[in-house]
CSV table of C-alpha atoms (C1' of nucleotides) in Angstrom, one decimal:
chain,number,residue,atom,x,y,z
A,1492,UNK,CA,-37.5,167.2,35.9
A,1493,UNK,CA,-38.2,165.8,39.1
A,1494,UNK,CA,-35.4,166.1,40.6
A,1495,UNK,CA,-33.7,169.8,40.5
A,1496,UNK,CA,-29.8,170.0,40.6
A,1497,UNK,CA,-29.8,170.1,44.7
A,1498,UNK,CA,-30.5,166.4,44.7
A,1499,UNK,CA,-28.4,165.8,41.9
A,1500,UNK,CA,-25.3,167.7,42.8
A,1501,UNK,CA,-26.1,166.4,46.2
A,1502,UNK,CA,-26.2,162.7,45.9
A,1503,UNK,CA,-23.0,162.7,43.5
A,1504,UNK,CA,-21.2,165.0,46.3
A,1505,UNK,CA,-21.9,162.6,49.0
A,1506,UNK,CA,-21.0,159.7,47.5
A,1507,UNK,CA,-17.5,160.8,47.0
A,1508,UNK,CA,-17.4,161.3,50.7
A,1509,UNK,CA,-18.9,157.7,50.8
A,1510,UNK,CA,-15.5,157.0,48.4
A,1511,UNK,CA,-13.0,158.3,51.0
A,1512,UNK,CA,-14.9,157.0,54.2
A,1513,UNK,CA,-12.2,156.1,57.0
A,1514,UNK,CA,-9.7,157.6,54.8
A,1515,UNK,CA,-10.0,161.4,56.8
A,1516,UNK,CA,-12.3,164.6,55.4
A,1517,UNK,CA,-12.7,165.5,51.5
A,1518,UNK,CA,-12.2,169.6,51.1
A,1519,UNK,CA,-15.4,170.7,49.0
A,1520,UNK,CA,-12.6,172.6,46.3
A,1521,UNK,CA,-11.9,169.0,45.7
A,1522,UNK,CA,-15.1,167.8,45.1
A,1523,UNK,CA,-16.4,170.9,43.5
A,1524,UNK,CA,-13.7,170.4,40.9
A,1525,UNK,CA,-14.1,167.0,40.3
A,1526,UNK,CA,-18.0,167.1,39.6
A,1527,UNK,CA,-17.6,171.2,38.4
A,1528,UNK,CA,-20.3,172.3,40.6
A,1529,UNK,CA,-20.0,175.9,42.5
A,1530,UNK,CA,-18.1,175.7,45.9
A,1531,UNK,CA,-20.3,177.6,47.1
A,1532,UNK,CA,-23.4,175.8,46.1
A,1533,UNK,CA,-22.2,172.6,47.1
A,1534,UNK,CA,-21.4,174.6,50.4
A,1535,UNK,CA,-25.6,175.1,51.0
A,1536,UNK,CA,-26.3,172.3,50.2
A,1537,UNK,CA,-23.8,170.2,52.5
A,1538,UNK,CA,-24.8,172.6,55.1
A,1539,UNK,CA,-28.1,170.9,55.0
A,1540,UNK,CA,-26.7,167.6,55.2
A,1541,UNK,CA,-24.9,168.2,58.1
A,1542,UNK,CA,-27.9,169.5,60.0
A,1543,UNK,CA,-29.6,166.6,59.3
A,1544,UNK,CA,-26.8,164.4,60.7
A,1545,UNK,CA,-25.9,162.8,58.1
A,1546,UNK,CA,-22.2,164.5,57.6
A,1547,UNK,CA,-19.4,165.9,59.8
A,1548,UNK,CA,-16.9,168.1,59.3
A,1549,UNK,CA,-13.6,168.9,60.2
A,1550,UNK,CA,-12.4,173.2,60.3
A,1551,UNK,CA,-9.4,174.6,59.3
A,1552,UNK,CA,-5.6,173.5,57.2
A,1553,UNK,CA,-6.5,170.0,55.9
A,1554,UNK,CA,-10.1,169.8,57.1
A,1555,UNK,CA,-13.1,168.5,55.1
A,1556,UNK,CA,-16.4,166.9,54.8
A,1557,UNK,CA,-17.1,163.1,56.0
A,1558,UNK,CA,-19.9,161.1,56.3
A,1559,UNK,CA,-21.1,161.3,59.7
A,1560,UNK,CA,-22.6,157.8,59.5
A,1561,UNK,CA,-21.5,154.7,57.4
A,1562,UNK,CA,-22.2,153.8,54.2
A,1563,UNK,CA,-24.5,151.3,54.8
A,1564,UNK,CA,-26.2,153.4,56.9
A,1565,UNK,CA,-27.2,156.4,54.4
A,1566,UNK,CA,-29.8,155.7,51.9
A,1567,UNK,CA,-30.4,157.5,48.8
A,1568,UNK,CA,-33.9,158.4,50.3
A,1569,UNK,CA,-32.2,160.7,53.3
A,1570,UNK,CA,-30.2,162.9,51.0
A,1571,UNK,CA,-32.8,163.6,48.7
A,1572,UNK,CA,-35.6,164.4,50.8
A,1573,UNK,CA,-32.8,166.2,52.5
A,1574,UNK,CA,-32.0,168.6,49.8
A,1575,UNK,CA,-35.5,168.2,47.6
A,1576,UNK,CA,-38.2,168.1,50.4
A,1577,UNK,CA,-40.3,165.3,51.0
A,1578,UNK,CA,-40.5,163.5,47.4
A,1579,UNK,CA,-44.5,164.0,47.6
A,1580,UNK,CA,-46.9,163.8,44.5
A,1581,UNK,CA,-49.9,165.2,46.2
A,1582,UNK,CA,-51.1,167.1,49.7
A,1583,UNK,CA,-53.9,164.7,49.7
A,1584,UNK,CA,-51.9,162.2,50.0
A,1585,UNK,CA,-50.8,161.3,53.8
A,1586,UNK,CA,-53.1,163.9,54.7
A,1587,UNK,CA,-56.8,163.9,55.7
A,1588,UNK,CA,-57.5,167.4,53.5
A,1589,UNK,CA,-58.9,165.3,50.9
A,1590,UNK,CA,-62.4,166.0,51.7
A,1591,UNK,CA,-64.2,163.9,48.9
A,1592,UNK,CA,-61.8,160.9,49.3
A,1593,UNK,CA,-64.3,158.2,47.6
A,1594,UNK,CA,-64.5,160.7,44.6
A,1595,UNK,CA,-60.9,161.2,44.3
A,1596,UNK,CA,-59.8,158.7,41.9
A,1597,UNK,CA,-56.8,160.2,41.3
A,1598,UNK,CA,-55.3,159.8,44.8
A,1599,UNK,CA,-54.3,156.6,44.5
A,1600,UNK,CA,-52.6,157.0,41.2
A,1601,UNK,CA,-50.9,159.7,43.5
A,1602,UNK,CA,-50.0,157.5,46.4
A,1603,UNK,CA,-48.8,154.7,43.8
A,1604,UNK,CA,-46.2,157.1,42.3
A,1605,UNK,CA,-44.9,157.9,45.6
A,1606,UNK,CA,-44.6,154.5,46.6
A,1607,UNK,CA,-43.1,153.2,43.5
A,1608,UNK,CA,-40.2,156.2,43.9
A,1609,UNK,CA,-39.9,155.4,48.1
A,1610,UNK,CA,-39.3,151.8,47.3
A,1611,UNK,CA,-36.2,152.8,44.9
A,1612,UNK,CA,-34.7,155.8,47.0
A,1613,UNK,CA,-35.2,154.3,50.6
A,1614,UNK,CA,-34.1,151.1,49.6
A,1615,UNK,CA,-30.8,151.8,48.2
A,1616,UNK,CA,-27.5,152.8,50.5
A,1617,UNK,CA,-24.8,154.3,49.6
A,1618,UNK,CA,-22.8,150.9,50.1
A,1619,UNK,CA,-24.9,149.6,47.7
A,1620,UNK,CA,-23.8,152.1,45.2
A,1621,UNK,CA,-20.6,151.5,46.1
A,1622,UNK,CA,-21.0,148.0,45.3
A,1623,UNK,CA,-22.8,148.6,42.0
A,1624,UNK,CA,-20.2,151.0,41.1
A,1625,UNK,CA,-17.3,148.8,41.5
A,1626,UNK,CA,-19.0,146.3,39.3
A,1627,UNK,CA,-19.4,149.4,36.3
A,1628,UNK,CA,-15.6,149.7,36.5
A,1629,UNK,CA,-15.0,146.2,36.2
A,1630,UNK,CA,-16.8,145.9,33.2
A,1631,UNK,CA,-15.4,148.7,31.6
A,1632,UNK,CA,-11.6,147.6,32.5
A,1633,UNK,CA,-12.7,144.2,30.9
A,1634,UNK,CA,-14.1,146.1,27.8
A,1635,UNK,CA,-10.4,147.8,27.9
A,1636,UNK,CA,-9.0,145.1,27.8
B,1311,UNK,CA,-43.4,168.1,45.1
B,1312,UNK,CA,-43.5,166.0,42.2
B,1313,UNK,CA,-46.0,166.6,40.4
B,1314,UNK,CA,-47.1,170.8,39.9
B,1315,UNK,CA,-51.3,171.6,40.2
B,1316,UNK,CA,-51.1,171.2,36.6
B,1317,UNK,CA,-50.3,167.5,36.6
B,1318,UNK,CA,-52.6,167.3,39.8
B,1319,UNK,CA,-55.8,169.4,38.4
B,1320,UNK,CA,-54.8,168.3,34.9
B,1321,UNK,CA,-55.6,164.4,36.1
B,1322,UNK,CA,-58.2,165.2,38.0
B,1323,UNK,CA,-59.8,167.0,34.9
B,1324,UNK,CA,-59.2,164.4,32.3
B,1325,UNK,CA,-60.6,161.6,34.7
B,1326,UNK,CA,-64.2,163.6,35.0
B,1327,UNK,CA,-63.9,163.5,31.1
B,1328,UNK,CA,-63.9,159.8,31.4
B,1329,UNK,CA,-67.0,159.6,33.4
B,1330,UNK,CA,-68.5,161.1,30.9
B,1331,UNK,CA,-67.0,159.1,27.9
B,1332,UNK,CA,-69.7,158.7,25.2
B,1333,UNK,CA,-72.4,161.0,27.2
B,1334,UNK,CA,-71.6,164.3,24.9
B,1335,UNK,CA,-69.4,167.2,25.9
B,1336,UNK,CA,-68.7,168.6,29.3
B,1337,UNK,CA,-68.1,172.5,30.0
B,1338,UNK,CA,-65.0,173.7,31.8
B,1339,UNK,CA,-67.5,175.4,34.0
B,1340,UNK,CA,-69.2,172.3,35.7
B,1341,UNK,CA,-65.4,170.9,36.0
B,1342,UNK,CA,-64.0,173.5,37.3
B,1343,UNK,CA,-66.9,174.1,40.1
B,1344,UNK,CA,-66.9,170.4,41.1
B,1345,UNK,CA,-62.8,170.5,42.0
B,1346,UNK,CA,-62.6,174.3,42.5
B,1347,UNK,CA,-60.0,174.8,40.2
B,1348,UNK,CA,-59.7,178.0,38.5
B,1349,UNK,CA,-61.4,178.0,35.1
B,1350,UNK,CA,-59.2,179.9,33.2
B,1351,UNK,CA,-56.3,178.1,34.5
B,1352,UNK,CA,-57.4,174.6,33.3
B,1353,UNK,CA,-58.3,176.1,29.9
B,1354,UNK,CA,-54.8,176.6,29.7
B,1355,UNK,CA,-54.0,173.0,30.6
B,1356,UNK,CA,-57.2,171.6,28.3
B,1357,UNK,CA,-55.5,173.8,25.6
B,1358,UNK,CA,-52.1,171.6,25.9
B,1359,UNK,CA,-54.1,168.3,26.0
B,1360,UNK,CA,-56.1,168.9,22.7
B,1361,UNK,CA,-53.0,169.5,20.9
B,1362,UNK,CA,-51.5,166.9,21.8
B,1363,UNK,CA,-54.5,165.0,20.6
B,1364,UNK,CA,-55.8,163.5,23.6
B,1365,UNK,CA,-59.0,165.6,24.2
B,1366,UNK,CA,-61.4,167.5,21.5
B,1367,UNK,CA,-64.0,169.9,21.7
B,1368,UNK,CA,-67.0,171.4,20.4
B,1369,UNK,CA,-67.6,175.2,20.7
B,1370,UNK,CA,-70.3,177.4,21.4
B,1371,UNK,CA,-73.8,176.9,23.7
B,1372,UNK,CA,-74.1,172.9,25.3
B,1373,UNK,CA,-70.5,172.8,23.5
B,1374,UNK,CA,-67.5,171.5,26.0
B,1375,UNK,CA,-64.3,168.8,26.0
B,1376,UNK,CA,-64.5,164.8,25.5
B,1377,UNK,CA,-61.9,162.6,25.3
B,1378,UNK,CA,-60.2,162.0,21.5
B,1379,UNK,CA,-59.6,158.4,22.5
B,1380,UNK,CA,-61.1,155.6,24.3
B,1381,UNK,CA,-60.7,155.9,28.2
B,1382,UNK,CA,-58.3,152.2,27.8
B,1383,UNK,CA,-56.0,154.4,25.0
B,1384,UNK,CA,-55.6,157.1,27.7
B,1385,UNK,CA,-52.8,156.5,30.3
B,1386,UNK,CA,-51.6,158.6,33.1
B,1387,UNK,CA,-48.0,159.0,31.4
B,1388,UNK,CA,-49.7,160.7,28.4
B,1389,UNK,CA,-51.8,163.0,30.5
B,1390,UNK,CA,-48.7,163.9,33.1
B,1391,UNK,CA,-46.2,164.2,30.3
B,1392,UNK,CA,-48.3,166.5,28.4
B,1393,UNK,CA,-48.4,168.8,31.4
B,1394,UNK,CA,-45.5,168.3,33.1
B,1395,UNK,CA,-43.2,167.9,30.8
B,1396,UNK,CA,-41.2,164.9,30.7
B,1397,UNK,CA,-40.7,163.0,33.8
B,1398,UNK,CA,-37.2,162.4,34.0
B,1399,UNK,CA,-34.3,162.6,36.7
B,1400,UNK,CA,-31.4,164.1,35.3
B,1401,UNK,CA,-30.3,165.1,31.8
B,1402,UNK,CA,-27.7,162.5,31.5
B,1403,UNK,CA,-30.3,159.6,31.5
B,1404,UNK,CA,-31.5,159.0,28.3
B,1405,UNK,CA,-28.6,161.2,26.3
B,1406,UNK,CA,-25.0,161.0,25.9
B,1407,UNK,CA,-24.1,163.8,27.7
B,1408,UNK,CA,-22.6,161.9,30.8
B,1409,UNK,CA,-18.8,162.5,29.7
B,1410,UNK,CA,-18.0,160.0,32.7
B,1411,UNK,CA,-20.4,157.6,32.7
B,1412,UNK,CA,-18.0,154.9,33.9
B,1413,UNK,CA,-17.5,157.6,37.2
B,1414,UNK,CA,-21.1,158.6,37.7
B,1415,UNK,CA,-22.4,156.1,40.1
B,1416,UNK,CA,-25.8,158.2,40.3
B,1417,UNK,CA,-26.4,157.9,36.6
B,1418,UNK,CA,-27.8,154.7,37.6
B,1419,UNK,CA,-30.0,155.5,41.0
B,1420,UNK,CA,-31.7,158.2,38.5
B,1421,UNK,CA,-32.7,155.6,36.2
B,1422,UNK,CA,-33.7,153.8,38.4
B,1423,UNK,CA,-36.3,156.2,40.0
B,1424,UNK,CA,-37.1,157.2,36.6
B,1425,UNK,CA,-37.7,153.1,35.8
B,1426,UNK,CA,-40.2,153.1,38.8
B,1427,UNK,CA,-42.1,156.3,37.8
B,1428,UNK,CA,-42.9,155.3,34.2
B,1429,UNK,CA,-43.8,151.7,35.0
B,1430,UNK,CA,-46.8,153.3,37.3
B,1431,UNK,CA,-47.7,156.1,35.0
B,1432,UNK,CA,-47.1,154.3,31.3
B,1433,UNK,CA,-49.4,151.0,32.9
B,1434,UNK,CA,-52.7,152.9,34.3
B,1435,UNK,CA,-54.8,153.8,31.9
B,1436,UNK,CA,-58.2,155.9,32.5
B,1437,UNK,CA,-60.5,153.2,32.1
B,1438,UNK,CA,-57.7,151.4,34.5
B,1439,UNK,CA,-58.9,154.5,37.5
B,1440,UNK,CA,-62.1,154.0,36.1
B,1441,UNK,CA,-62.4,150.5,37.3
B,1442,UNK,CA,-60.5,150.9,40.6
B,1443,UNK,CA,-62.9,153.7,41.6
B,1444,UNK,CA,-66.0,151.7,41.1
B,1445,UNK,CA,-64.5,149.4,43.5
B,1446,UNK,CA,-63.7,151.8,45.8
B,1447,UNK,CA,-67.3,153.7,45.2
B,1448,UNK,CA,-68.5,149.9,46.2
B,1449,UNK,CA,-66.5,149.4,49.2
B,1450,UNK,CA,-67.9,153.2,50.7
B,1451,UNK,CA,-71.3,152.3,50.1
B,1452,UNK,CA,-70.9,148.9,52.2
B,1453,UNK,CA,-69.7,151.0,55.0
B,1454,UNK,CA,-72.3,152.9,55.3
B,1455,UNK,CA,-74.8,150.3,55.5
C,1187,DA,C1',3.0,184.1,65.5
C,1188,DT,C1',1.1,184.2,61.2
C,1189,DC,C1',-0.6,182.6,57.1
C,1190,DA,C1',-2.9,179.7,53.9
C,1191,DT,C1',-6.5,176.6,54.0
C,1192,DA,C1',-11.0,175.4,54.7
C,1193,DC,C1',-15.5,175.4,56.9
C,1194,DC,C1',-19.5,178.7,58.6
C,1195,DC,C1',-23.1,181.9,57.7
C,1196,DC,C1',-25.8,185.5,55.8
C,1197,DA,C1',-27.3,188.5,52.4
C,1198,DC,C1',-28.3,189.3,47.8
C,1199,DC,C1',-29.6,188.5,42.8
C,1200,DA,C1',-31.2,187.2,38.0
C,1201,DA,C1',-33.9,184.0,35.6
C,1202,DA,C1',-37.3,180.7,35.4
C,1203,DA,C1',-41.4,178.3,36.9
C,1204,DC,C1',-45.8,178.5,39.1
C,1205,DA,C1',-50.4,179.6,39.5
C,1206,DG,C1',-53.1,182.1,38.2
C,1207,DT,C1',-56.0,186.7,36.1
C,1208,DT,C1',-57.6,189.7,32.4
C,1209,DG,C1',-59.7,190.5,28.3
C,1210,DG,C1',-60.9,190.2,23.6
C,1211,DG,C1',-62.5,187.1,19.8
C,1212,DA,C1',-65.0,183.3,17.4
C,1213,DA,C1',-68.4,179.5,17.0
C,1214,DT,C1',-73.0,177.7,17.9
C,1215,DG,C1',-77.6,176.2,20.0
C,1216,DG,C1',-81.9,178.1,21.4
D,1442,DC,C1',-79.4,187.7,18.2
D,1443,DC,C1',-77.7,186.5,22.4
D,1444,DA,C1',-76.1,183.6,26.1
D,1445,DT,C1',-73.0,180.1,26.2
D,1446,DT,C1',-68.7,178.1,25.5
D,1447,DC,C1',-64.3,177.4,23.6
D,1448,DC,C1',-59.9,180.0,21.8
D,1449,DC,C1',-55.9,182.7,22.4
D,1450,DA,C1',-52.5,186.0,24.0
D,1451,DA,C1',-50.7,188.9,27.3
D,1452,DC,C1',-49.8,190.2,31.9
D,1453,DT,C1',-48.8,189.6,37.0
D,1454,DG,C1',-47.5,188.5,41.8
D,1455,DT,C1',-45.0,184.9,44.2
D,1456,DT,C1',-41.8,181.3,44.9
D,1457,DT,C1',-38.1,178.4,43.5
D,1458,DT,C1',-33.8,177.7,41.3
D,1459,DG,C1',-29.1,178.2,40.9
D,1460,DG,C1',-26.2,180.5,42.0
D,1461,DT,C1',-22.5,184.9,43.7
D,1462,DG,C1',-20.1,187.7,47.3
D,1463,DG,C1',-18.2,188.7,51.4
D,1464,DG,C1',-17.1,188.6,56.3
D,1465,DG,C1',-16.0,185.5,60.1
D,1466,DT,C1',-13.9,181.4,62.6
D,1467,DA,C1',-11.0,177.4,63.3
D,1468,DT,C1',-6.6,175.0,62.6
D,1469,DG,C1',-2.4,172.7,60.6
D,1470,DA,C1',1.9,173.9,58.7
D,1471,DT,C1',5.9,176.9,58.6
DNA sequence: ATCATACCCCACCAAAACAGTTGGGAATGG
DNA sequence: CCATTCCCAACTGTTTTGGTGGGGTATGAT
């Protein structure tokens, strides 16, 4: 796995938030119940996500999460590395500690990787998912149909 | 990190096999001295590769491990899936466990990443590394004239 | 005012994964 | 026959994972 359930539980929590943005703060019972995650999980890991900026919240009767920034602002990228760490293959890589560099053919198999996975998760908003996601439940109202 | 040391030291070990494709065997000893990786370590990870069927051996004095298959029959998926285990995202990719799939919005960013990773990892083959390190074995000794 | 709601924060925990280490055994070339 | 080299199983310290528990603070509703 390379992603552990942080990023998962993470990304699927914060784009409900991106579901109900301009529509007032999400309570994390609500969300917890919806996806079944532990409150108090999902409680560490927003925690996280609002020290990065990247959510708000709102104390007390009828308070919540929101996204501190909109939609097409937040990418996929910020919450994972977020909640997973840097989304790193190698230490050599980015760093000069490789110290036989023209031996090392296996940095740039390395470095590839991580590029191939930056392109997707930096590259993707959450607007975009929103988009993407509308057009799944279009399709699947027409298969109703 | 993505990738553990025993995708890392794992590569790293299988590529020096490559070198030496054809040449005879090659002890863990000499491999393990020339990357400083513990010995007994990356007999474990050897062990894992032979039975998968991608390395053999042959035992006692000027015995070591060779590749089973040509260094072009040898990609970097087999190699990292081997070790790590398989490469994926999340366990609703790939099964039908995803009980809302219509709902789950990050089903698709997971395959996605997943997508990118394999493309890189099922494409490269050793003799693949093999080539772009001569190049860049070329390009170091042109500097330093 | 007070009470239920809801976030905030810290401590703790069991299980698994990670990155090895230890040590005994078996095959084989010199 | 012996040094070399692979084979295999068990053990270990540390970190990460995926939580749980509990006390505190802010606030809207009654």
């Amino acid at each position: 796995m390379i992603l552990s359930t942080k990023g998962r539980y993470g990304l699927k929590a914060v784009f409900e938030l991106s579901l109900n943005y301009g529509l007032g703060p999400v309570s994390l019972k609500k969300i917890s119940e919806k996806y079944e995650i532990s409150e108090n999980y999902l409680e560490q890991l927003f925690a996280k996500l609002r020290k990065a900026g990247y959510i708000e919240t709102i104390r007390g009767s009828q308070g919540g999460y929101m996204l501190a920034k909109e939609p097409k602002d937040l990418t996929v990228g910020m919450i994972l590395r977020t909640l997973e760490g840097e989304m790193t293959t190698s230490e050599c890589v980015n760093k000069e500690v490789c110290s036989r560099e023209s031996v090392c053919a296996t940095r740039s198999i390395f470095e590839k990787i991580e590029k191939s996975i930056t392109d997707v998760i930096d590259k993707i908003t959450l607007a975009d998912m929103y988009e993407e996601h509308k057009e799944i439940l279009l399709e699947a109202n027409k298969q109703n149909e």
